[in-house]
Each structure stands twice: as C-alpha cells, then as structure tokens.
mmCIF file of C-alpha atoms in Angstrom:
data_model
loop_
_atom_site.group_PDB
_atom_site.id
_atom_site.type_symbol
_atom_site.label_atom_id
_atom_site.label_comp_id
_atom_site.label_asym_id
_atom_site.label_seq_id
_atom_site.Cartn_x
_atom_site.Cartn_y
_atom_site.Cartn_z
ATOM 1 C CA MET Q 1 0.000 0.000 0.000
ATOM 2 C CA SER Q 2 1.364 3.395 -0.924
ATOM 3 C CA TYR Q 3 1.834 6.233 1.501
ATOM 4 C CA LEU Q 4 -1.014 8.274 0.016
ATOM 5 C CA GLN Q 5 -3.375 5.314 0.122
ATOM 6 C CA ALA Q 6 -2.515 4.791 3.780
ATOM 7 C CA MET Q 7 -3.263 8.427 4.543
ATOM 8 C CA ASN Q 8 -6.581 8.256 2.709
ATOM 9 C CA LEU Q 9 -7.551 5.096 4.524
ATOM 10 C CA LEU Q 10 -6.667 6.584 7.896
ATOM 11 C CA SER Q 11 -8.581 9.761 7.175
ATOM 12 C CA HIS Q 12 -11.537 7.570 6.214
ATOM 13 C CA TYR Q 13 -11.438 5.666 9.494
ATOM 14 C CA LEU Q 14 -10.598 8.683 11.640
ATOM 15 C CA PRO Q 15 -12.726 11.493 10.222
ATOM 16 C CA ASN Q 16 -12.075 13.741 13.236
ATOM 17 C CA HIS Q 17 -8.359 13.829 12.391
ATOM 18 C CA ARG Q 18 -8.850 14.352 8.661
ATOM 19 C CA PRO Q 19 -7.066 17.760 8.571
ATOM 20 C CA ILE Q 20 -3.893 16.206 10.039
ATOM 21 C CA PHE Q 21 -3.850 13.450 7.436
ATOM 22 C CA SER Q 22 -4.481 15.864 4.607
ATOM 23 C CA LYS Q 23 -1.466 17.882 5.812
ATOM 24 C CA LEU Q 24 0.661 14.754 5.992
ATOM 25 C CA THR Q 25 -0.260 13.768 2.457
ATOM 26 C CA SER Q 26 1.057 17.097 1.236
ATOM 27 C CA ILE Q 27 4.538 16.261 2.601
ATOM 28 C CA HIS Q 28 6.619 13.928 0.445
ATOM 29 C CA PRO Q 29 8.617 11.371 2.428
ATOM 30 C CA ARG Q 30 12.388 11.583 1.978
ATOM 31 C CA LYS Q 31 14.486 8.838 0.481
ATOM 32 C CA MET Q 32 16.118 6.631 3.092
ATOM 33 C CA MET Q 33 19.297 5.901 1.157
ATOM 34 C CA GLN Q 34 21.577 8.378 -0.525
ATOM 35 C CA THR Q 35 25.191 8.661 -1.571
ATOM 36 C CA PHE Q 36 27.775 10.787 0.148
ATOM 37 C CA ASN Q 37 31.132 11.173 -1.624
ATOM 38 C CA GLY Q 38 30.256 8.091 -3.654
ATOM 39 C CA LYS Q 39 29.400 6.075 -0.568
ATOM 40 C CA LEU Q 40 25.930 4.644 -0.212
ATOM 41 C CA VAL Q 41 24.821 5.885 3.189
ATOM 42 C CA ALA Q 42 21.657 5.474 5.199
ATOM 43 C CA GLU Q 43 20.052 8.715 6.186
ATOM 44 C CA GLU Q 44 19.264 9.403 9.819
ATOM 45 C CA VAL Q 45 15.633 8.605 10.423
ATOM 46 C CA SER Q 46 13.671 11.733 11.274
ATOM 47 C CA GLU Q 47 10.648 12.014 13.518
ATOM 48 C CA PHE Q 48 8.545 12.252 10.398
ATOM 49 C CA ASP Q 49 9.929 8.936 9.130
ATOM 50 C CA LYS Q 50 9.191 7.346 12.493
ATOM 51 C CA LEU Q 51 5.669 8.729 12.334
ATOM 52 C CA GLN Q 52 5.330 7.390 8.829
ATOM 53 C CA GLN Q 53 6.457 3.952 9.956
ATOM 54 C CA LYS Q 54 3.940 4.036 12.781
ATOM 55 C CA ILE Q 55 1.209 5.075 10.367
ATOM 56 C CA GLU Q 56 2.149 2.230 8.046
ATOM 57 C CA HIS Q 57 2.007 -0.163 10.983
ATOM 58 C CA LEU Q 58 -1.400 1.191 12.006
ATOM 59 C CA THR Q 59 -2.650 0.900 8.456
ATOM 60 C CA GLN Q 60 -1.610 -2.719 8.332
ATOM 61 C CA GLN Q 61 -3.443 -3.368 11.587
ATOM 62 C CA PHE Q 62 -6.522 -1.628 10.195
ATOM 63 C CA GLU Q 63 -6.411 -3.784 7.110
ATOM 64 C CA GLN Q 64 -6.103 -6.926 9.194
ATOM 65 C CA LEU Q 65 -9.058 -5.865 11.354
ATOM 66 C CA GLU Q 66 -11.085 -5.057 8.270
ATOM 67 C CA GLN Q 67 -10.346 -8.464 6.818
ATOM 68 C CA GLN Q 68 -11.286 -10.136 10.088
ATOM 69 C CA MET Q 69 -14.537 -8.138 10.253
ATOM 70 C CA THR Q 70 -15.397 -9.087 6.694
ATOM 71 C CA ALA Q 71 -14.634 -12.721 7.395
ATOM 72 C CA MET Q 72 -16.729 -12.629 10.565
ATOM 73 C CA SER Q 73 -19.733 -11.000 8.871
ATOM 74 C CA GLU Q 74 -19.516 -13.547 6.044
ATOM 75 C CA GLN Q 75 -19.466 -16.343 8.586
ATOM 76 C CA ASP Q 76 -22.472 -14.864 10.379
ATOM 77 C CA LYS Q 77 -24.312 -14.496 7.109
ATOM 78 C CA THR Q 78 -23.606 -18.119 6.203
ATOM 79 C CA ASP Q 79 -24.836 -19.289 9.627
ATOM 80 C CA TYR Q 80 -27.955 -17.173 9.336
ATOM 81 C CA LEU Q 81 -28.715 -18.535 5.863
ATOM 82 C CA ARG Q 82 -28.200 -22.097 7.083
ATOM 83 C CA GLN Q 83 -30.534 -21.536 10.029
ATOM 84 C CA MET Q 84 -33.098 -19.948 7.762
ATOM 85 C CA GLY Q 85 -32.885 -22.932 5.439
ATOM 86 C CA SER Q 86 -33.435 -25.413 8.258
ATOM 87 C CA ILE Q 87 -36.377 -23.360 9.588
ATOM 88 C CA GLN Q 88 -37.875 -23.291 6.101
ATOM 89 C CA LEU Q 89 -37.564 -27.070 5.854
ATOM 90 C CA SER Q 90 -39.203 -27.511 9.255
ATOM 91 C CA LEU Q 91 -42.007 -25.180 8.233
ATOM 92 C CA GLN Q 92 -42.576 -27.104 5.013
ATOM 93 C CA ARG Q 93 -42.774 -30.352 6.990
ATOM 94 C CA LEU Q 94 -45.197 -28.792 9.464
ATOM 95 C CA GLU Q 95 -47.293 -27.484 6.586
ATOM 96 C CA ARG Q 96 -47.485 -30.940 5.022
ATOM 97 C CA LEU Q 97 -48.372 -32.487 8.375
ATOM 98 C CA TYR Q 98 -51.039 -29.859 8.965
ATOM 99 C CA SER Q 99 -52.512 -30.496 5.506
ATOM 100 C CA ARG Q 100 -52.609 -34.205 6.161
ATOM 101 C CA ILE Q 101 -54.221 -33.733 9.570
ATOM 102 C CA LEU Q 102 -56.715 -31.265 8.151
ATOM 103 C CA SER Q 103 -57.677 -33.526 5.289
ATOM 104 C CA THR Q 104 -57.960 -36.491 7.639
ATOM 105 C CA THR Q 105 -60.113 -34.464 10.028
ATOM 106 C CA ILE Q 106 -62.372 -33.282 7.219
ATOM 107 C CA LEU Q 107 -62.726 -36.811 5.847
ATOM 108 C CA ALA Q 108 -63.406 -38.191 9.316
ATOM 109 C CA ALA Q 109 -65.959 -35.466 9.948
ATOM 110 C CA ILE Q 110 -67.675 -36.172 6.633
ATOM 111 C CA GLY Q 111 -67.637 -39.911 7.388
ATOM 112 C CA LEU Q 112 -69.058 -39.428 10.856
ATOM 113 C CA ALA Q 113 -71.677 -37.046 9.578
ATOM 114 C CA SER Q 114 -72.781 -39.436 6.841
ATOM 115 C CA TRP Q 115 -72.746 -42.313 9.298
ATOM 116 C CA SER Q 116 -74.882 -40.468 11.771
ATOM 117 C CA VAL Q 117 -77.268 -39.402 9.003
ATOM 118 C CA PHE Q 118 -77.509 -42.982 7.882
ATOM 119 C CA LEU Q 119 -78.142 -44.212 11.402
ATOM 120 C CA GLY Q 120 -80.706 -41.501 12.036
ATOM 121 C CA PHE Q 121 -82.619 -42.385 8.876
ATOM 122 C CA ASN Q 122 -82.768 -46.030 9.838
ATOM 123 C CA HIS Q 123 -83.863 -45.180 13.380
ATOM 124 C CA ASP Q 124 -86.756 -43.073 12.128
ATOM 125 C CA GLN Q 125 -88.044 -45.845 9.832
ATOM 126 C CA PHE Q 126 -87.951 -48.646 12.510
ATOM 127 C CA PRO Q 127 -90.984 -47.708 14.810
ATOM 128 C CA VAL Q 128 -93.352 -47.180 11.851
ATOM 129 C CA LYS Q 129 -92.579 -50.613 10.525
ATOM 130 C CA GLN Q 130 -92.949 -52.125 14.010
ATOM 131 C CA VAL Q 131 -96.334 -50.420 14.615
ATOM 132 C CA ASN Q 132 -97.610 -51.512 11.277
ATOM 133 C CA SER Q 133 -96.574 -55.092 11.872
ATOM 134 C CA THR Q 134 -98.037 -55.095 15.409
ATOM 135 C CA VAL Q 135 -101.352 -53.676 14.227
ATOM 136 C CA GLU Q 136 -101.454 -56.114 11.390
ATOM 137 C CA SER Q 137 -100.825 -59.032 13.722
ATOM 138 C CA ALA Q 138 -103.383 -57.834 16.218
ATOM 139 C CA LEU Q 139 -106.042 -57.605 13.595
ATOM 140 C CA THR Q 140 -105.318 -61.022 12.192
ATOM 141 C CA LYS Q 141 -105.030 -62.955 15.485
ATOM 142 C CA PRO Q 142 -108.750 -63.046 16.682
ATOM 143 C CA THR Q 143 -109.952 -64.276 13.344
ATOM 144 C CA ALA Q 144 -107.676 -67.237 13.607
ATOM 145 C CA ASN Q 145 -108.949 -68.192 17.127
ATOM 146 C CA HIS Q 146 -112.548 -68.355 16.050
ATOM 147 C CA MET V 1 18.771 4.254 11.363
ATOM 148 C CA GLY V 2 17.708 2.540 8.175
ATOM 149 C CA THR V 3 18.751 -0.891 7.003
ATOM 150 C CA ASN V 4 22.480 -1.477 7.332
ATOM 151 C CA ARG V 5 24.465 -2.229 4.186
ATOM 152 C CA ARG V 6 27.105 -4.941 4.494
ATOM 153 C CA VAL V 7 30.416 -3.718 3.185
ATOM 154 C CA LEU V 8 33.391 -5.766 2.029
ATOM 155 C CA ILE V 9 36.585 -3.758 1.536
ATOM 156 C CA LEU V 10 39.387 -5.041 -0.653
ATOM 157 C CA ALA V 11 42.519 -2.959 -0.706
ATOM 158 C CA ASP V 12 45.516 -3.019 -2.988
ATOM 159 C CA SER V 13 48.182 -1.971 -0.482
ATOM 160 C CA ASP V 14 50.872 -0.920 -2.947
ATOM 161 C CA ASN V 15 48.547 1.253 -5.032
ATOM 162 C CA THR V 16 47.017 2.922 -1.976
ATOM 163 C CA PHE V 17 50.394 3.407 -0.353
ATOM 164 C CA LEU V 18 51.715 5.104 -3.492
ATOM 165 C CA ALA V 19 48.612 7.303 -3.671
ATOM 166 C CA ALA V 20 49.130 8.457 -0.079
ATOM 167 C CA GLN V 21 52.811 8.925 -0.680
ATOM 168 C CA SER V 22 52.110 11.155 -3.677
ATOM 169 C CA PHE V 23 50.323 13.487 -1.231
ATOM 170 C CA ASN V 24 53.115 13.117 1.302
ATOM 171 C CA ARG V 25 50.835 11.380 3.741
ATOM 172 C CA ARG V 26 51.434 8.423 6.034
ATOM 173 C CA LEU V 27 48.674 5.976 5.244
ATOM 174 C CA ASP V 28 46.349 5.318 8.174
ATOM 175 C CA TRP V 29 44.528 2.104 7.326
ATOM 176 C CA GLN V 30 42.251 2.276 10.341
ATOM 177 C CA LYS V 31 40.983 5.700 9.317
ATOM 178 C CA VAL V 32 40.410 4.445 5.781
ATOM 179 C CA ARG V 33 38.477 1.459 7.133
ATOM 180 C CA ASP V 34 36.382 3.587 9.487
ATOM 181 C CA TYR V 35 35.649 6.067 6.722
ATOM 182 C CA LEU V 36 34.582 3.440 4.189
ATOM 183 C CA ALA V 37 32.475 1.417 6.613
ATOM 184 C CA ASP V 38 31.049 3.894 9.060
ATOM 185 C CA PRO V 39 28.237 2.338 11.142
ATOM 186 C CA ARG V 40 26.729 5.809 11.620
ATOM 187 C CA GLU V 41 26.166 5.883 7.875
ATOM 188 C CA GLY V 42 24.433 2.517 7.967
ATOM 189 C CA ARG V 43 27.474 0.712 6.588
ATOM 190 C CA GLU V 44 28.382 -2.474 8.386
ATOM 191 C CA LEU V 45 31.880 -3.802 7.802
ATOM 192 C CA ILE V 46 32.149 -7.490 7.028
ATOM 193 C CA GLU V 47 35.884 -7.561 6.456
ATOM 194 C CA MET V 48 38.691 -5.442 5.148
ATOM 195 C CA VAL V 49 41.197 -7.458 3.174
ATOM 196 C CA ILE V 50 44.565 -5.947 2.347
ATOM 197 C CA TYR V 51 46.526 -7.505 -0.487
ATOM 198 C CA VAL V 52 50.264 -7.187 -0.093
ATOM 199 C CA GLY V 53 52.879 -8.156 -2.638
ATOM 200 C CA LEU V 54 56.073 -9.161 -0.846
ATOM 201 C CA PRO V 55 59.421 -8.424 -2.474
ATOM 202 C CA PRO V 56 61.497 -11.527 -3.217
ATOM 203 C CA ALA V 57 63.729 -12.787 -0.457
ATOM 204 C CA ARG V 58 66.838 -11.312 -2.016
ATOM 205 C CA GLU V 59 69.426 -9.160 -0.351
ATOM 206 C CA ARG V 60 68.652 -6.090 -2.430
ATOM 207 C CA PHE V 61 64.997 -6.161 -1.447
ATOM 208 C CA GLU V 62 65.666 -7.019 2.193
ATOM 209 C CA GLU V 63 64.765 -3.613 3.593
ATOM 210 C CA GLN V 64 61.518 -3.386 1.618
ATOM 211 C CA ARG V 65 60.610 -6.913 2.585
ATOM 212 C CA LYS V 66 61.187 -6.279 6.288
ATOM 213 C CA SER V 67 59.130 -3.132 6.099
ATOM 214 C CA LYS V 68 56.262 -4.980 4.451
ATOM 215 C CA GLU V 69 56.508 -7.859 6.893
ATOM 216 C CA LYS V 70 56.227 -5.375 9.741
ATOM 217 C CA PHE V 71 53.184 -3.855 8.096
ATOM 218 C CA ILE V 72 51.607 -7.293 7.622
ATOM 219 C CA TYR V 73 52.159 -8.059 11.297
ATOM 220 C CA TRP V 74 50.647 -4.726 12.313
ATOM 221 C CA ALA V 75 47.639 -5.159 9.974
ATOM 222 C CA LYS V 76 46.899 -8.644 11.213
ATOM 223 C CA SER V 77 47.139 -7.440 14.799
ATOM 224 C CA ASN V 78 44.658 -4.664 14.108
ATOM 225 C CA GLY V 79 41.842 -6.707 12.677
ATOM 226 C CA PHE V 80 42.649 -6.603 8.999
ATOM 227 C CA LEU V 81 42.667 -9.693 6.892
ATOM 228 C CA VAL V 82 45.942 -9.814 4.998
ATOM 229 C CA VAL V 83 46.663 -11.750 1.826
ATOM 230 C CA GLN V 84 50.321 -11.794 0.833
ATOM 231 C CA LYS V 85 52.081 -13.069 -2.234
ATOM 232 C CA GLU V 86 55.762 -13.594 -2.833
ATOM 233 C CA GLY V 87 57.175 -11.578 -5.681
ATOM 234 C CA LYS V 88 59.612 -12.566 -8.382
ATOM 235 C CA THR V 89 62.537 -10.560 -9.643
ATOM 236 C CA LYS V 90 62.071 -8.849 -12.959
ATOM 237 C CA GLY V 91 65.218 -7.080 -14.056
ATOM 238 C CA ASP V 92 66.231 -4.639 -11.341
ATOM 239 C CA ASP V 93 62.767 -4.611 -9.880
ATOM 240 C CA TYR V 94 60.266 -7.308 -8.903
ATOM 241 C CA GLU V 95 56.653 -8.194 -9.670
ATOM 242 C CA THR V 96 54.053 -9.914 -7.517
ATOM 243 C CA ASN V 97 50.914 -10.002 -9.674
ATOM 244 C CA ILE V 98 48.940 -9.448 -6.506
ATOM 245 C CA ASP V 99 46.171 -7.925 -8.612
ATOM 246 C CA ILE V 100 45.323 -11.376 -9.996
ATOM 247 C CA VAL V 101 45.140 -12.779 -6.488
ATOM 248 C CA MET V 102 42.981 -9.863 -5.416
ATOM 249 C CA ALA V 103 40.615 -10.234 -8.366
ATOM 250 C CA MET V 104 40.143 -13.958 -7.881
ATOM 251 C CA ASP V 105 39.814 -13.571 -4.147
ATOM 252 C CA ALA V 106 37.294 -10.753 -4.609
ATOM 253 C CA ILE V 107 35.069 -12.871 -6.823
ATOM 254 C CA GLU V 108 35.254 -15.815 -4.440
ATOM 255 C CA LEU V 109 34.635 -13.734 -1.311
ATOM 256 C CA ALA V 110 31.898 -11.674 -2.871
ATOM 257 C CA LEU V 111 29.997 -14.733 -4.051
ATOM 258 C CA GLU V 112 30.350 -16.525 -0.737
ATOM 259 C CA VAL V 113 29.763 -13.600 1.612
ATOM 260 C CA ARG V 114 27.209 -11.775 -0.600
ATOM 261 C CA PRO V 115 27.934 -8.229 0.634
ATOM 262 C CA ASP V 116 25.713 -5.329 -0.414
ATOM 263 C CA ILE V 117 28.709 -3.169 -1.260
ATOM 264 C CA VAL V 118 32.222 -4.088 -2.361
ATOM 265 C CA VAL V 119 34.760 -1.305 -1.962
ATOM 266 C CA LEU V 120 37.888 -1.619 -4.065
ATOM 267 C CA VAL V 121 40.612 0.531 -2.546
ATOM 268 C CA THR V 122 42.728 0.972 -5.645
ATOM 269 C CA GLY V 123 42.975 3.079 -8.742
ATOM 270 C CA ASP V 124 44.386 0.361 -10.964
ATOM 271 C CA SER V 125 42.348 -0.007 -14.153
ATOM 272 C CA ASP V 126 43.177 -3.724 -14.239
ATOM 273 C CA PHE V 127 40.336 -4.086 -11.732
ATOM 274 C CA ALA V 128 37.760 -2.596 -14.101
ATOM 275 C CA TYR V 129 36.615 -6.006 -15.279
ATOM 276 C CA LEU V 130 36.367 -7.189 -11.676
ATOM 277 C CA ALA V 131 34.123 -4.231 -10.883
ATOM 278 C CA GLU V 132 31.891 -5.088 -13.838
ATOM 279 C CA LYS V 133 31.747 -8.744 -12.849
ATOM 280 C CA LEU V 134 30.696 -7.884 -9.305
ATOM 281 C CA ARG V 135 28.106 -5.398 -10.510
ATOM 282 C CA ARG V 136 26.636 -8.053 -12.782
ATOM 283 C CA ARG V 137 26.179 -10.155 -9.657
ATOM 284 C CA GLY V 138 23.998 -7.432 -8.143
ATOM 285 C CA MET V 139 26.606 -5.866 -5.898
ATOM 286 C CA ARG V 140 27.369 -2.192 -5.656
ATOM 287 C CA VAL V 141 31.039 -1.567 -6.399
ATOM 288 C CA GLU V 142 32.595 1.562 -4.965
ATOM 289 C CA VAL V 143 36.128 2.442 -5.942
ATOM 290 C CA ALA V 144 38.023 4.370 -3.291
ATOM 291 C CA SER V 145 40.999 6.285 -4.589
ATOM 292 C CA VAL V 146 42.296 9.716 -5.458
ATOM 293 C CA GLU V 147 41.964 11.310 -8.846
ATOM 294 C CA GLN V 148 45.691 11.160 -9.554
ATOM 295 C CA SER V 149 45.794 7.377 -9.092
ATOM 296 C CA LEU V 150 42.459 6.458 -10.630
ATOM 297 C CA GLY V 151 42.406 4.880 -14.069
ATOM 298 C CA ASN V 152 39.610 5.908 -16.390
ATOM 299 C CA ASP V 153 38.441 2.342 -17.131
ATOM 300 C CA LEU V 154 37.979 1.641 -13.439
ATOM 301 C CA LYS V 155 36.229 4.963 -12.962
ATOM 302 C CA VAL V 156 33.714 4.035 -15.666
ATOM 303 C CA ALA V 157 33.292 0.457 -14.454
ATOM 304 C CA ALA V 158 32.533 1.328 -10.821
ATOM 305 C CA SER V 159 29.082 2.089 -9.428
ATOM 306 C CA SER V 160 30.541 5.173 -7.755
ATOM 307 C CA ILE V 161 33.843 6.732 -6.803
ATOM 308 C CA VAL V 162 34.811 7.496 -3.234
ATOM 309 C CA ASP V 163 37.325 10.288 -3.194
ATOM 310 C CA LEU V 164 39.914 9.628 -0.513
ATOM 311 C CA ILE V 165 41.417 13.098 -0.758
ATOM 312 C CA GLY V 166 39.488 14.257 2.289
ATOM 313 C CA ILE V 167 40.588 11.365 4.437
ATOM 314 C CA PHE V 168 44.181 11.658 3.152
ATOM 315 C CA ASP V 169 44.122 15.235 4.346
ATOM 316 C CA SER V 170 43.600 14.011 7.902
ATOM 317 C CA PHE V 171 46.686 11.759 7.766
ATOM 318 C CA GLU V 172 50.003 12.812 9.206
ATOM 319 C CA PRO V 173 52.606 14.140 6.745
ATOM 320 C CA GLN V 174 55.184 11.551 5.807
ATOM 321 C CA ASN V 175 58.314 13.647 5.391
ATOM 322 C CA ASN V 176 59.445 17.047 4.245
ATOM 323 C CA GLN V 177 59.997 16.223 0.576
ATOM 324 C CA GLN V 178 58.479 18.757 -1.800
ATOM 325 C CA ASN V 179 57.725 16.418 -4.731
ATOM 326 C CA PHE V 180 54.142 15.584 -3.910
ATOM 327 C CA HIS V 181 50.603 16.633 -4.823
ATOM 328 C CA ARG V 182 49.124 19.469 -2.805
ATOM 329 C CA ILE V 183 45.781 18.602 -1.280
ATOM 330 C CA GLY V 184 43.122 21.205 -1.977
ATOM 331 C CA HIS V 185 44.435 22.391 -5.327
ATOM 332 C CA THR V 186 43.178 19.580 -7.469
ATOM 333 C CA ASN V 187 39.941 19.229 -9.304
ATOM 334 C CA VAL V 188 38.612 16.094 -7.745
ATOM 335 C CA PHE V 189 36.103 13.849 -9.381
ATOM 336 C CA ASP V 190 33.340 15.321 -11.484
#
C-alpha cells in the first residue's frame, strides 16, 4: 500500500483527524538511502519517518481488522442462511403435516356425519314398521282363534 | 537508522600506499576502514582485506621486505585480513601479480559472503573487469581512490567513486619532501 493510500484510509477511518492526514499527504517522504562522496549511506531517520512507519504499521493493523470483520460477517451471514434454510424445511414439513391432519379431520368429519345421518334415517323408519306389523298381527289374530 | 548495508573492503596496499605517498601522507589504514564502513552511515563492515605483494627474499629487497613484513604483522594485529604473495625478480625490480590474487579472491569472497557493497581501494584499471563482474552479480562496487591514481576504465566500471582526498588530508605528513601533490588544489572527481 502506498503512503497516500494509507493516509486516505486513515482519514476515512478517523474522520475527526482528517485535517492532520491531509497535511501529511502534502509532505513527500524523503528517500532513506543516498550517496555521500560516492558512498551509499543510510540517512538518519527523522521524527517524520518514524511517524510514517507508525502510520504504516497502524494501516496494516486496520487492514487486518477489516479483513477479520469481513470474514466474521460472512461467517455470520452463512450461519444465518443455514438456520433460515433449516427453519424453512421444518415449516414445510409442518405445513405438510397440517394439511394431512386437516384432510384427515375433514374426511373423518364427513364420514361421521354421513354415518350419523344414515343411522338416524334407519332409526326413524324402525318404529313405523314395528307399529304396522303389530297392528297387522293384532287384527289377524282373533280371526284365527274363532 | 535505516537498514544497514554490508560492506566488504578489498585494498591493494601498494597502489594505496603510493597514492598516499604522492600526497606526502602516512597511510592510516584504520581511518580508511572507518571512513569506508562507518556504522553511523548505515554501513556495516564485514571484512577489510589488504593484499600485499612481498618483495622476493633477495638481499637487495631485504629492507623493503622487512618493512612490508612489519606492516603485515601490524595489519593482522589490528583486525585486517591480509593476503600476501611472494614476488619474483624482474630485471632490477620485482613483480608480484597481486592484482590477480585480489581479483580472484574478490570474486570468491563476494559470491560466498554476498555483501551489499564491495569497496575496491585501488585506482588500478586492471580491476575494471572485476568491478563489472561484481556489478553483474547485483553488488554495488565503490572504488576508493584519489583522482591522480584512478584509471579511467575503473572509474567508468565502478558504481561510484569514493574520493579519498578528504581522508588523506587528515593523515600525518610523511616527510618534508616537496615532490608531492598538494591537497586542496586539485579538481577532484566530477
């Protein structure tokens, strides 16, 4: 990640300190190595360089955290979807069971109703037949005795 | 402090000695070492190797040889790594070909130790190819010398030139002879 990108990222995460980061982005970091009388020498690290190193370190930590957060949210999302799927399956099963029970109940109710109607019809016809047969027998009996 | 750079210093003693002598200065190797690998500048010294060509063990070179042997003893006692090579007579003079030893040693050391910076303390253009070779291996090659002793090929081949005129100025004068370069009146490196 470049220095400017790091500054932009930090200013994004720390909006209260945005003016400081915008100032820092306007300063170009110095080269660490340079030659002196033909010798390749390392320049003394200034406070600014130290600050820059710290910022780079912080940026790396931010990136790691961001990655972890993303990974965590993805994990949560996957869990949630899995749970939702299992709940949906359970609901479908319950729905099927409910349909079966309902249809069975309706059929049973219809059966019972028809049965009771049938029984009631037969019950109403029985006394009339009995009376008729009794009367008929009573009328025929004395004639036979004489 | 930023990241430290590991520095390997390889010095051609004869060339550097002659350069200091041309400015009438007594060569202070410790100052040279501290200047080229200053921890305050983020330069961490791995080793400073001094390559010394010894005169042949002949009577006419006896004084020079003793002087060099004393220097070798002193250098070893003061934390320098010394590589010496016996010379062979060539006419009235002698030759050691220490530059070949230094070049081969430099390649070997540089590849094994993998320093960030190799400093060649010499002005001899024979080391130009060495400088290029090391640079091709990803190492920064700094050549430490003075303008009067620095060959153009080496100057071009190096990553940068370290002018030793400033550090020579801090050395003690060698003697009162007048035939030497005056420090401060030369146009040092561009």
